[in-house]
């Protein structure tokens, strides 16, 4: 069963599990299950994606009850009025502790044109573990909150890799040696990127919506092992720094 975080006659918010593809596409290969199909069967009716998360990413995913509601939500994502907060465990300790990554990114094709992309990050916790890897006797890791201000393809993953602090478990943009370390020593077999919160306006009446998604057991166990605690989530109204909007075809609502 897919965990439903919120639902009404216009939209549904679910907590997407890590490793579950959202829908059929060339990028997910030979997946056997898709969230959109499972949800249609679970709810007994048609549902429509309002945005996307990568297969390896967990957390809040919005689903619309109609194509009209999906289009209305999609306009908010493309207009950059949706605030998105992610949690990530990364290699190393990002410096400074808070910053803005401003680095243009291509779309799903690396050879495609690059477009402006910005991600705000904040370092929440750090640890140094006494495990030798390569020429270092100890390894440093950090818990980071990331807020994409634009919506480029795999934006958070690419931006954190760009500043040399890739997400643990990221097979495309991360470090294979550190990914293997987490499997071997911490029994962690997922990418440690989680969409923790979405803030947006309800597509029917415009009321502010705040949807939070809890971490799964594997993520929680890792944080407990490191002695990390999550900061409390605020309940401020939507107030996201918005960059100039591209034409509708330029934005990709998947920023994970």
PDB file of C-alpha atoms in Angstrom:
ATOM      1  CA  UNK A   1       0.000   0.000   0.000  1.00  0.00           C
ATOM      2  CA  UNK A   2       1.200   3.488  -0.865  1.00  0.00           C
ATOM      3  CA  UNK A   3       1.171   5.768   2.180  1.00  0.00           C
ATOM      4  CA  UNK A   4      -1.308   8.598   1.621  1.00  0.00           C
ATOM      5  CA  UNK A   5      -0.404  11.817   3.407  1.00  0.00           C
ATOM      6  CA  UNK A   6      -3.373  13.915   2.272  1.00  0.00           C
ATOM      7  CA  UNK A   7      -6.307  13.579  -0.092  1.00  0.00           C
ATOM      8  CA  UNK A   8      -9.415  15.436  -1.180  1.00  0.00           C
ATOM      9  CA  UNK A   9     -11.477  15.580  -4.373  1.00  0.00           C
ATOM     10  CA  UNK A  10      -8.752  17.566  -6.205  1.00  0.00           C
ATOM     11  CA  UNK A  11      -5.415  16.092  -5.174  1.00  0.00           C
ATOM     12  CA  UNK A  12      -3.571  13.372  -3.295  1.00  0.00           C
ATOM     13  CA  UNK A  13      -0.179  13.566  -1.597  1.00  0.00           C
ATOM     14  CA  UNK A  14       1.729  10.333  -1.029  1.00  0.00           C
ATOM     15  CA  UNK A  15       4.991   9.330   0.624  1.00  0.00           C
ATOM     16  CA  UNK A  16       6.854   7.731  -2.269  1.00  0.00           C
ATOM     17  CA  UNK A  17       9.150   4.856  -1.236  1.00  0.00           C
ATOM     18  CA  UNK A  18      12.775   4.904  -2.359  1.00  0.00           C
ATOM     19  CA  UNK A  19      13.404   2.572  -5.289  1.00  0.00           C
ATOM     20  CA  UNK A  20       9.872   2.713  -6.723  1.00  0.00           C
ATOM     21  CA  UNK A  21       9.609   4.235 -10.198  1.00  0.00           C
ATOM     22  CA  UNK A  22       6.858   6.836 -10.532  1.00  0.00           C
ATOM     23  CA  UNK A  23       5.806   5.951 -14.075  1.00  0.00           C
ATOM     24  CA  UNK A  24       6.970   4.152 -17.185  1.00  0.00           C
ATOM     25  CA  UNK A  25       9.806   5.798 -19.053  1.00  0.00           C
ATOM     26  CA  UNK A  26      13.000   4.914 -20.888  1.00  0.00           C
ATOM     27  CA  UNK A  27      15.028   6.110 -17.891  1.00  0.00           C
ATOM     28  CA  UNK A  28      13.710   3.511 -15.413  1.00  0.00           C
ATOM     29  CA  UNK A  29      14.548   0.495 -17.557  1.00  0.00           C
ATOM     30  CA  UNK A  30      12.894  -2.802 -16.725  1.00  0.00           C
ATOM     31  CA  UNK A  31      10.992  -1.825 -13.581  1.00  0.00           C
ATOM     32  CA  UNK A  32       8.123  -4.152 -12.721  1.00  0.00           C
ATOM     33  CA  UNK A  33       6.053  -1.793 -10.572  1.00  0.00           C
ATOM     34  CA  UNK A  34       5.139   1.862 -10.966  1.00  0.00           C
ATOM     35  CA  UNK A  35       3.688   4.133  -8.307  1.00  0.00           C
ATOM     36  CA  UNK A  36       1.044   5.613 -10.571  1.00  0.00           C
ATOM     37  CA  UNK A  37      -0.333   2.151 -11.450  1.00  0.00           C
ATOM     38  CA  UNK A  38      -0.287   0.977  -7.828  1.00  0.00           C
ATOM     39  CA  UNK A  39      -2.122   4.121  -6.732  1.00  0.00           C
ATOM     40  CA  UNK A  40      -4.782   3.763  -9.425  1.00  0.00           C
ATOM     41  CA  UNK A  41      -5.437   0.224  -8.239  1.00  0.00           C
ATOM     42  CA  UNK A  42      -5.383   1.264  -4.575  1.00  0.00           C
ATOM     43  CA  UNK A  43      -7.865   4.127  -5.075  1.00  0.00           C
ATOM     44  CA  UNK A  44      -9.944   2.545  -7.806  1.00  0.00           C
ATOM     45  CA  UNK A  45      -9.829   5.362 -10.348  1.00  0.00           C
ATOM     46  CA  UNK A  46      -7.704   7.508 -12.620  1.00  0.00           C
ATOM     47  CA  UNK A  47      -5.034   9.724 -11.138  1.00  0.00           C
ATOM     48  CA  UNK A  48      -2.575  12.108 -12.802  1.00  0.00           C
ATOM     49  CA  UNK A  49       0.987  13.050 -11.931  1.00  0.00           C
ATOM     50  CA  UNK A  50       1.457  16.679 -10.908  1.00  0.00           C
ATOM     51  CA  UNK A  51       5.264  16.398 -10.685  1.00  0.00           C
ATOM     52  CA  UNK A  52       7.914  13.686 -10.394  1.00  0.00           C
ATOM     53  CA  UNK A  53      10.589  12.264  -8.146  1.00  0.00           C
ATOM     54  CA  UNK A  54      13.498  10.132  -9.269  1.00  0.00           C
ATOM     55  CA  UNK A  55      13.144   6.410  -8.711  1.00  0.00           C
ATOM     56  CA  UNK A  56      15.795   6.409  -5.963  1.00  0.00           C
ATOM     57  CA  UNK A  57      14.328   9.429  -4.120  1.00  0.00           C
ATOM     58  CA  UNK A  58      11.670   9.102  -1.416  1.00  0.00           C
ATOM     59  CA  UNK A  59       9.185  11.590  -0.022  1.00  0.00           C
ATOM     60  CA  UNK A  60       6.266  13.856  -0.855  1.00  0.00           C
ATOM     61  CA  UNK A  61       4.755  13.357  -4.304  1.00  0.00           C
ATOM     62  CA  UNK A  62       1.652  15.189  -5.530  1.00  0.00           C
ATOM     63  CA  UNK A  63      -1.001  13.389  -7.586  1.00  0.00           C
ATOM     64  CA  UNK A  64      -4.044  15.100  -9.118  1.00  0.00           C
ATOM     65  CA  UNK A  65      -7.546  13.712  -9.419  1.00  0.00           C
ATOM     66  CA  UNK A  66      -8.030  15.196 -12.887  1.00  0.00           C
ATOM     67  CA  UNK A  67      -5.941  16.408 -15.785  1.00  0.00           C
ATOM     68  CA  UNK A  68      -7.146  19.952 -15.070  1.00  0.00           C
ATOM     69  CA  UNK A  69      -5.881  19.831 -11.483  1.00  0.00           C
ATOM     70  CA  UNK A  70      -2.610  18.300 -12.679  1.00  0.00           C
ATOM     71  CA  UNK A  71      -2.172  21.198 -15.107  1.00  0.00           C
ATOM     72  CA  UNK A  72      -2.937  23.757 -12.381  1.00  0.00           C
ATOM     73  CA  UNK A  73      -0.385  22.210 -10.024  1.00  0.00           C
ATOM     74  CA  UNK A  74       2.117  21.919 -12.867  1.00  0.00           C
ATOM     75  CA  UNK A  75       1.839  25.661 -13.464  1.00  0.00           C
ATOM     76  CA  UNK A  76       2.851  26.296  -9.856  1.00  0.00           C
ATOM     77  CA  UNK A  77       5.914  24.071 -10.206  1.00  0.00           C
ATOM     78  CA  UNK A  78       6.888  25.701 -13.477  1.00  0.00           C
ATOM     79  CA  UNK A  79       6.250  29.166 -12.023  1.00  0.00           C
ATOM     80  CA  UNK A  80       8.520  28.299  -9.068  1.00  0.00           C
ATOM     81  CA  UNK A  81       5.948  29.144  -6.424  1.00  0.00           C
ATOM     82  CA  UNK A  82       6.216  25.691  -4.814  1.00  0.00           C
ATOM     83  CA  UNK A  83       8.669  25.435  -1.929  1.00  0.00           C
ATOM     84  CA  UNK A  84      10.484  22.090  -1.750  1.00  0.00           C
ATOM     85  CA  UNK A  85      12.647  20.919   1.139  1.00  0.00           C
ATOM     86  CA  UNK A  86      14.836  17.815   0.883  1.00  0.00           C
ATOM     87  CA  UNK A  87      17.090  15.949   3.298  1.00  0.00           C
ATOM     88  CA  UNK A  88      20.323  14.402   2.057  1.00  0.00           C
ATOM     89  CA  UNK A  89      23.295  12.609   3.570  1.00  0.00           C
ATOM     90  CA  UNK A  90      26.422  13.648   1.677  1.00  0.00           C
ATOM     91  CA  UNK A  91      30.114  12.850   1.575  1.00  0.00           C
ATOM     92  CA  UNK A  92      32.250  15.419   3.375  1.00  0.00           C
ATOM     93  CA  UNK A  93      31.320  18.532   5.302  1.00  0.00           C
ATOM     94  CA  UNK A  94      30.012  21.308   3.020  1.00  0.00           C
ATOM     95  CA  UNK A  95      31.618  24.692   3.579  1.00  0.00           C
ATOM     96  CA  UNK A  96      30.267  27.208   4.233  1.00  0.00           C
ATOM     97  CA  UNK A  97      27.595  25.647   6.420  1.00  0.00           C
ATOM     98  CA  UNK A  98      24.904  27.516   4.458  1.00  0.00           C
ATOM     99  CA  UNK A  99      25.102  28.561   0.859  1.00  0.00           C
ATOM    100  CA  UNK A 100      23.583  28.894  -2.584  1.00  0.00           C
ATOM    101  CA  UNK A 101      24.741  26.673  -5.429  1.00  0.00           C
ATOM    102  CA  UNK A 102      24.284  28.625  -8.653  1.00  0.00           C
ATOM    103  CA  UNK A 103      25.343  26.392 -11.526  1.00  0.00           C
ATOM    104  CA  UNK A 104      23.620  25.943 -14.878  1.00  0.00           C
ATOM    105  CA  UNK A 105      22.477  22.411 -15.699  1.00  0.00           C
ATOM    106  CA  UNK A 106      21.398  20.514 -18.812  1.00  0.00           C
ATOM    107  CA  UNK A 107      18.178  18.529 -19.067  1.00  0.00           C
ATOM    108  CA  UNK A 108      17.969  14.741 -19.151  1.00  0.00           C
ATOM    109  CA  UNK A 109      20.568  14.749 -21.941  1.00  0.00           C
ATOM    110  CA  UNK A 110      23.975  15.868 -20.726  1.00  0.00           C
ATOM    111  CA  UNK A 111      24.759  17.277 -24.164  1.00  0.00           C
ATOM    112  CA  UNK A 112      21.649  19.453 -24.170  1.00  0.00           C
ATOM    113  CA  UNK A 113      21.580  23.199 -23.526  1.00  0.00           C
ATOM    114  CA  UNK A 114      22.313  24.353 -19.990  1.00  0.00           C
ATOM    115  CA  UNK A 115      19.847  26.540 -18.100  1.00  0.00           C
ATOM    116  CA  UNK A 116      20.137  28.526 -14.915  1.00  0.00           C
ATOM    117  CA  UNK A 117      19.753  26.425 -11.775  1.00  0.00           C
ATOM    118  CA  UNK A 118      20.021  27.344  -8.087  1.00  0.00           C
ATOM    119  CA  UNK A 119      19.835  25.306  -4.900  1.00  0.00           C
ATOM    120  CA  UNK A 120      19.982  26.636  -1.361  1.00  0.00           C
ATOM    121  CA  UNK A 121      21.533  24.289   1.205  1.00  0.00           C
ATOM    122  CA  UNK A 122      22.132  24.179   4.965  1.00  0.00           C
ATOM    123  CA  UNK A 123      24.407  21.779   6.823  1.00  0.00           C
ATOM    124  CA  UNK A 124      22.457  20.287   9.741  1.00  0.00           C
ATOM    125  CA  UNK A 125      24.837  17.750  11.312  1.00  0.00           C
ATOM    126  CA  UNK A 126      28.227  16.137  10.783  1.00  0.00           C
ATOM    127  CA  UNK A 127      30.091  12.979  11.705  1.00  0.00           C
ATOM    128  CA  UNK A 128      33.534  11.464  11.239  1.00  0.00           C
ATOM    129  CA  UNK A 129      33.605   7.659  11.186  1.00  0.00           C
ATOM    130  CA  UNK A 130      36.784   5.616  11.837  1.00  0.00           C
ATOM    131  CA  UNK A 131      36.659   3.597   8.630  1.00  0.00           C
ATOM    132  CA  UNK A 132      39.613   3.609   6.248  1.00  0.00           C
ATOM    133  CA  UNK A 133      38.857   4.273   2.599  1.00  0.00           C
ATOM    134  CA  UNK A 134      41.510   5.010   0.001  1.00  0.00           C
ATOM    135  CA  UNK A 135      44.234   7.125   1.608  1.00  0.00           C
ATOM    136  CA  UNK A 136      42.044   8.426   4.419  1.00  0.00           C
ATOM    137  CA  UNK A 137      41.765   6.587   7.787  1.00  0.00           C
ATOM    138  CA  UNK A 138      38.489   8.357   8.622  1.00  0.00           C
ATOM    139  CA  UNK A 139      35.498   9.473   6.579  1.00  0.00           C
ATOM    140  CA  UNK A 140      33.399  12.602   6.979  1.00  0.00           C
ATOM    141  CA  UNK A 141      29.676  12.816   6.255  1.00  0.00           C
ATOM    142  CA  UNK A 142      26.991  15.450   6.750  1.00  0.00           C
ATOM    143  CA  UNK A 143      23.225  15.763   6.916  1.00  0.00           C
ATOM    144  CA  UNK A 144      22.067  18.551   4.635  1.00  0.00           C
ATOM    145  CA  UNK A 145      18.782  20.313   3.941  1.00  0.00           C
ATOM    146  CA  UNK A 146      18.449  21.366   0.305  1.00  0.00           C
ATOM    147  CA  UNK A 147      15.861  23.646  -1.307  1.00  0.00           C
ATOM    148  CA  UNK A 148      15.888  23.803  -5.103  1.00  0.00           C
ATOM    149  CA  UNK A 149      14.863  27.256  -6.333  1.00  0.00           C
ATOM    150  CA  UNK A 150      14.600  25.976  -9.886  1.00  0.00           C
ATOM    151  CA  UNK A 151      13.368  22.655 -11.216  1.00  0.00           C
ATOM    152  CA  UNK A 152      16.063  21.092 -13.338  1.00  0.00           C
ATOM    153  CA  UNK A 153      16.493  17.389 -13.968  1.00  0.00           C
ATOM    154  CA  UNK A 154      18.211  15.748 -10.949  1.00  0.00           C
ATOM    155  CA  UNK A 155      19.107  19.233  -9.776  1.00  0.00           C
ATOM    156  CA  UNK A 156      19.914  18.533  -6.115  1.00  0.00           C
ATOM    157  CA  UNK A 157      21.962  15.464  -6.936  1.00  0.00           C
ATOM    158  CA  UNK A 158      23.947  17.264  -9.622  1.00  0.00           C
ATOM    159  CA  UNK A 159      24.453  20.421  -7.577  1.00  0.00           C
ATOM    160  CA  UNK A 160      25.731  18.581  -4.503  1.00  0.00           C
ATOM    161  CA  UNK A 161      28.062  16.530  -6.698  1.00  0.00           C
ATOM    162  CA  UNK A 162      29.241  19.778  -8.326  1.00  0.00           C
ATOM    163  CA  UNK A 163      30.453  21.120  -4.952  1.00  0.00           C
ATOM    164  CA  UNK A 164      32.147  17.743  -4.286  1.00  0.00           C
ATOM    165  CA  UNK A 165      29.614  16.577  -1.690  1.00  0.00           C
ATOM    166  CA  UNK A 166      27.580  13.954  -3.564  1.00  0.00           C
ATOM    167  CA  UNK A 167      24.541  12.248  -2.070  1.00  0.00           C
ATOM    168  CA  UNK A 168      25.283   8.854  -0.538  1.00  0.00           C
ATOM    169  CA  UNK A 169      23.741   6.083  -2.631  1.00  0.00           C
ATOM    170  CA  UNK A 170      23.633   8.142  -5.829  1.00  0.00           C
ATOM    171  CA  UNK A 171      24.830   5.714  -8.496  1.00  0.00           C
ATOM    172  CA  UNK A 172      24.845   8.262 -11.346  1.00  0.00           C
ATOM    173  CA  UNK A 173      26.463  11.313  -9.726  1.00  0.00           C
ATOM    174  CA  UNK A 174      27.953   9.971  -6.489  1.00  0.00           C
ATOM    175  CA  UNK A 175      30.962   7.994  -5.329  1.00  0.00           C
ATOM    176  CA  UNK A 176      30.806   4.228  -5.723  1.00  0.00           C
ATOM    177  CA  UNK A 177      33.361   3.594  -2.973  1.00  0.00           C
ATOM    178  CA  UNK A 178      31.337   5.527  -0.395  1.00  0.00           C
ATOM    179  CA  UNK A 179      28.090   3.945  -1.570  1.00  0.00           C
ATOM    180  CA  UNK A 180      29.641   0.516  -1.006  1.00  0.00           C
ATOM    181  CA  UNK A 181      30.908   1.585   2.422  1.00  0.00           C
ATOM    182  CA  UNK A 182      27.348   2.414   3.497  1.00  0.00           C
ATOM    183  CA  UNK A 183      26.082  -0.960   2.292  1.00  0.00           C
ATOM    184  CA  UNK A 184      28.876  -2.867   4.009  1.00  0.00           C
ATOM    185  CA  UNK A 185      29.101  -1.061   7.345  1.00  0.00           C
ATOM    186  CA  UNK A 186      25.674   0.533   7.807  1.00  0.00           C
ATOM    187  CA  UNK A 187      23.361  -1.854   5.886  1.00  0.00           C
ATOM    188  CA  UNK A 188      22.118   1.125   3.905  1.00  0.00           C
ATOM    189  CA  UNK A 189      21.059   0.184   0.375  1.00  0.00           C
ATOM    190  CA  UNK A 190      19.139   3.283  -0.726  1.00  0.00           C
ATOM    191  CA  UNK A 191      20.004   6.738  -1.975  1.00  0.00           C
ATOM    192  CA  UNK A 192      19.815   9.086   1.000  1.00  0.00           C
ATOM    193  CA  UNK A 193      17.713  11.824  -0.594  1.00  0.00           C
ATOM    194  CA  UNK A 194      14.217  12.461   0.769  1.00  0.00           C
ATOM    195  CA  UNK A 195      11.597  15.061  -0.198  1.00  0.00           C
ATOM    196  CA  UNK A 196      10.608  16.065   3.335  1.00  0.00           C
ATOM    197  CA  UNK A 197       8.173  18.907   2.678  1.00  0.00           C
ATOM    198  CA  UNK A 198       6.146  20.594  -0.062  1.00  0.00           C
ATOM    199  CA  UNK A 199       4.442  23.981   0.323  1.00  0.00           C
ATOM    200  CA  UNK A 200       2.046  25.148  -2.382  1.00  0.00           C
ATOM    201  CA  UNK A 201      -1.346  26.725  -2.986  1.00  0.00           C
ATOM    202  CA  UNK A 202      -4.359  24.456  -3.302  1.00  0.00           C
ATOM    203  CA  UNK A 203      -5.335  24.453  -6.993  1.00  0.00           C
ATOM    204  CA  UNK A 204      -9.053  24.885  -6.229  1.00  0.00           C
ATOM    205  CA  UNK A 205      -9.205  27.693  -3.683  1.00  0.00           C
ATOM    206  CA  UNK A 206      -5.615  28.897  -3.275  1.00  0.00           C
ATOM    207  CA  UNK A 207      -5.308  28.060   0.421  1.00  0.00           C
ATOM    208  CA  UNK A 208      -1.745  27.392   1.634  1.00  0.00           C
ATOM    209  CA  UNK A 209      -0.878  23.695   1.783  1.00  0.00           C
ATOM    210  CA  UNK A 210       2.004  22.165   3.755  1.00  0.00           C
ATOM    211  CA  UNK A 211       2.645  18.443   3.264  1.00  0.00           C
ATOM    212  CA  UNK A 212       5.336  16.606   5.247  1.00  0.00           C
ATOM    213  CA  UNK A 213       6.618  13.072   4.680  1.00  0.00           C
ATOM    214  CA  UNK A 214       8.308  10.968   7.355  1.00  0.00           C
ATOM    215  CA  UNK A 215      11.563   9.137   6.706  1.00  0.00           C
ATOM    216  CA  UNK A 216      11.567   5.383   6.197  1.00  0.00           C
ATOM    217  CA  UNK A 217      13.047   2.950   8.715  1.00  0.00           C
ATOM    218  CA  UNK A 218      16.390   2.603   6.893  1.00  0.00           C
ATOM    219  CA  UNK A 219      16.949   6.370   6.903  1.00  0.00           C
ATOM    220  CA  UNK A 220      15.798   6.728  10.527  1.00  0.00           C
ATOM    221  CA  UNK A 221      18.098   3.927  11.696  1.00  0.00           C
ATOM    222  CA  UNK A 222      21.074   5.565  10.009  1.00  0.00           C
ATOM    223  CA  UNK A 223      20.385   8.946  11.641  1.00  0.00           C
ATOM    224  CA  UNK A 224      20.059   7.244  15.019  1.00  0.00           C
ATOM    225  CA  UNK A 225      23.336   5.389  14.505  1.00  0.00           C
ATOM    226  CA  UNK A 226      25.079   8.695  13.799  1.00  0.00           C
ATOM    227  CA  UNK A 227      23.384  10.435  16.731  1.00  0.00           C
ATOM    228  CA  UNK A 228      21.716  12.938  14.401  1.00  0.00           C
ATOM    229  CA  UNK A 229      18.359  14.530  15.197  1.00  0.00           C
ATOM    230  CA  UNK A 230      16.178  16.363  12.714  1.00  0.00           C
ATOM    231  CA  UNK A 231      15.400  20.050  13.221  1.00  0.00           C
ATOM    232  CA  UNK A 232      11.761  20.909  13.834  1.00  0.00           C
ATOM    233  CA  UNK A 233       9.851  21.966  10.754  1.00  0.00           C
ATOM    234  CA  UNK A 234       8.477  25.492  10.822  1.00  0.00           C
ATOM    235  CA  UNK A 235       4.946  26.356   9.777  1.00  0.00           C
ATOM    236  CA  UNK A 236       5.566  29.626   8.023  1.00  0.00           C
ATOM    237  CA  UNK A 237       3.387  30.523   5.033  1.00  0.00           C
ATOM    238  CA  UNK A 238       4.763  29.972   1.558  1.00  0.00           C
ATOM    239  CA  UNK A 239       7.611  32.408   0.939  1.00  0.00           C
ATOM    240  CA  UNK A 240      10.089  31.099  -1.594  1.00  0.00           C
ATOM    241  CA  UNK A 241      12.681  33.148  -3.438  1.00  0.00           C
ATOM    242  CA  UNK A 242      11.643  32.991  -7.066  1.00  0.00           C
ATOM    243  CA  UNK A 243      14.022  33.359  -9.966  1.00  0.00           C
ATOM    244  CA  UNK A 244      12.919  34.674 -13.374  1.00  0.00           C
ATOM    245  CA  UNK A 245      10.539  32.207 -14.990  1.00  0.00           C
ATOM    246  CA  UNK A 246      11.505  30.359 -18.168  1.00  0.00           C
ATOM    247  CA  UNK A 247       9.020  29.620 -20.951  1.00  0.00           C
ATOM    248  CA  UNK A 248       6.768  26.674 -19.955  1.00  0.00           C
ATOM    249  CA  UNK A 249       8.732  24.128 -21.983  1.00  0.00           C
ATOM    250  CA  UNK A 250      11.987  24.922 -20.184  1.00  0.00           C
ATOM    251  CA  UNK A 251      11.154  23.782 -16.657  1.00  0.00           C
ATOM    252  CA  UNK A 252      11.390  20.253 -15.351  1.00  0.00           C
ATOM    253  CA  UNK A 253       9.455  19.733 -12.084  1.00  0.00           C
ATOM    254  CA  UNK A 254      11.774  16.901 -11.055  1.00  0.00           C
ATOM    255  CA  UNK A 255      14.534  18.525  -9.028  1.00  0.00           C
ATOM    256  CA  UNK A 256      15.788  15.476  -7.173  1.00  0.00           C
TER     257      UNK A 256
END
